[in-house]
XYZ file of C-alpha atoms in Angstrom:
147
model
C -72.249 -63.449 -3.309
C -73.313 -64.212 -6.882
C -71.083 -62.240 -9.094
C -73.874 -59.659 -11.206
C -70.725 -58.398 -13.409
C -69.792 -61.351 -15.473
C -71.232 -60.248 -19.020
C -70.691 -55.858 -18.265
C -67.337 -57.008 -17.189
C -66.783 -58.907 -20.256
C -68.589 -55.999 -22.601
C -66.491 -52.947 -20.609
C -63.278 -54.795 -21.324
C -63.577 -55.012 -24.841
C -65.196 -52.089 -25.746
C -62.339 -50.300 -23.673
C -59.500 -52.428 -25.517
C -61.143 -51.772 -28.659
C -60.951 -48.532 -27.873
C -57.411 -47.766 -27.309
C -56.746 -50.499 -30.510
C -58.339 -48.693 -32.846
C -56.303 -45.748 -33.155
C -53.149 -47.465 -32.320
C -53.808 -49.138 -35.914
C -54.866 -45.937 -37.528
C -51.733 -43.992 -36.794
C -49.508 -46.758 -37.459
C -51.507 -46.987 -41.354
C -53.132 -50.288 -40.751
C -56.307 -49.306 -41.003
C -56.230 -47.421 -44.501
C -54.736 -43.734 -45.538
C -56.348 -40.568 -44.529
C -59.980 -39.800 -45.809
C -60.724 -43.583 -45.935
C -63.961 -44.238 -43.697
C -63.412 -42.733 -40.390
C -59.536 -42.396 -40.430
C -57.852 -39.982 -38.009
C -54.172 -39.862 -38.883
C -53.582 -42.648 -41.201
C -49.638 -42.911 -40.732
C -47.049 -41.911 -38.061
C -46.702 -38.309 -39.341
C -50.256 -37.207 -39.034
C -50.229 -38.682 -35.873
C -47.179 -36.785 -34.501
C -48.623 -33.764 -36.336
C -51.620 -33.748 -34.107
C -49.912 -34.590 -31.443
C -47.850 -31.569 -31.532
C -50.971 -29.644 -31.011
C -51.647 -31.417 -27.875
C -48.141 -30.378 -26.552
C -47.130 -27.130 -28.198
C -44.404 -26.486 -25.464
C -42.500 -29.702 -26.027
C -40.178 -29.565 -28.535
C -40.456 -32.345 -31.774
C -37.895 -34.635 -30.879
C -39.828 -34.538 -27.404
C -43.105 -35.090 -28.989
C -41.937 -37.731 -30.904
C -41.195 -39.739 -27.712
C -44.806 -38.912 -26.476
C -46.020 -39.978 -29.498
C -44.264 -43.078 -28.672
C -45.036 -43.922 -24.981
C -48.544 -43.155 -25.744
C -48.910 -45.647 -28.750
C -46.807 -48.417 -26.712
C -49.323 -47.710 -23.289
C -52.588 -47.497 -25.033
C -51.607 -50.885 -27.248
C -50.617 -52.499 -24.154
C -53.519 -51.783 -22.126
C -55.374 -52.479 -24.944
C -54.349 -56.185 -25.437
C -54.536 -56.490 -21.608
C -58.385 -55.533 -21.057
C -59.170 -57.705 -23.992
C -57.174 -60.751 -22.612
C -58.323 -60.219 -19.168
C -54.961 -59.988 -18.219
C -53.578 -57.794 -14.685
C -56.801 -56.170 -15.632
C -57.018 -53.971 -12.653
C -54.166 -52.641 -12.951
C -54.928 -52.083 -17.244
C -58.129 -50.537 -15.960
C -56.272 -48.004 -13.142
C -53.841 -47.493 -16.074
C -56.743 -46.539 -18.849
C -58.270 -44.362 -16.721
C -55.254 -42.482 -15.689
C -54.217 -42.259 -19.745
C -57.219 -40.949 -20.377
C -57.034 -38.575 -17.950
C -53.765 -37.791 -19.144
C -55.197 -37.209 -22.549
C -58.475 -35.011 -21.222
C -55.883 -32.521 -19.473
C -53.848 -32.647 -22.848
C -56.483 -31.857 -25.141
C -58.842 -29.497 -22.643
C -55.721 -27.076 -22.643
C -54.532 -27.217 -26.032
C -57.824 -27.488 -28.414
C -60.336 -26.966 -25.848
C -62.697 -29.025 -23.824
C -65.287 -29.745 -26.445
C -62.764 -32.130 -27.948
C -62.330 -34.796 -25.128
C -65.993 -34.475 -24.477
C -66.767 -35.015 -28.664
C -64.162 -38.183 -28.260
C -65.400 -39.709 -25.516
C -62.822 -39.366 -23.594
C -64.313 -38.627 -20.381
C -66.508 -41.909 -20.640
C -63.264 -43.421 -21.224
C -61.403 -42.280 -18.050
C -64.627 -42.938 -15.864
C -65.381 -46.661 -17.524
C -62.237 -47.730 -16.345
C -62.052 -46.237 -13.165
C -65.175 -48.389 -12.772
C -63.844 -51.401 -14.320
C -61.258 -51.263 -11.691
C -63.005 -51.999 -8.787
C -65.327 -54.888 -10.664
C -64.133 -57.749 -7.395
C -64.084 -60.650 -10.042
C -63.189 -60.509 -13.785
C -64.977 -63.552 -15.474
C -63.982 -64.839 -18.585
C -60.161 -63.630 -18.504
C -56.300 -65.093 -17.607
C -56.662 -63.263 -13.945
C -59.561 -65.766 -13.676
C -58.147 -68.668 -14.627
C -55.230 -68.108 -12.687
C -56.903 -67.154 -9.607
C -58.487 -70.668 -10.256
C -55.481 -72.724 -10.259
C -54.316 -71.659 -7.292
């Protein structure tokens, strides 16, 4: 069977990546301070800040760690969608994030604000992405190759 997914494959993966990159760089200040094109955060604090909001019932220090696991996952699923790399697996893992951060935000600011994100096209694009059978133009494929 001819595989039909090679270049939506390719496009979901880093359109996906890109999209947990992005504001991975933003909060860490990579991307320019706050009020500079379409910054969110613009450094760790704001981040945090907002963050808080998401998870009013955790306490800072707890937030803070959050903060952290959520930067670290997002960053590394990012860099493995784009490299094709355990990409089911990064896919599975988006999706659940996402899902993660839909349940977050629809009971702390409201469901308006995963919808206005795109958050929900998020968790679903990589739930689909996930069952793709062949990932064309990535590591898995090369290393399926050679063996």
């Amino acid at each position: 069977m001819e595989n039909s997914f090679k270049v939506p494959q390719l496009l979901l993966r880093g359109a996906l990546g890109i999209t947990f990159l992005t504001p991975v760089l933003d909060r860490l200040g990579i991307l320019g301070p706050i009020g500079t094109g379409n910054i969110e955060w613009g450094n760790w604090g704001n981040f945090i800040n907002y963050t808080s909001t998401l998870m009013p019932y955790l306490s800072r220090p707890m937030v803070d760690v959050m903060g952290g696991i959520a930067t670290f996952s997002e960053f590394t699923i990012a860099v493995l969608l784009i490299i094709g790399f355990k990409t089911k697996y990064a896919a599975i893992g988006s999706s659940l994030l996402t899902l993660t951060f839909i349940l977050f935000m629809a009971t702390s600011v409201g469901i308006q604000k995963p919808i206005n994100f795109g958050v929900f096209t998020a968790s679903a694009a990589s739930l689909l992405l996930s069952y793709i059978p062949i990932y064309k133009w990535s590591i898995d494929n090369l290393l399926h190759k050679s063996n």
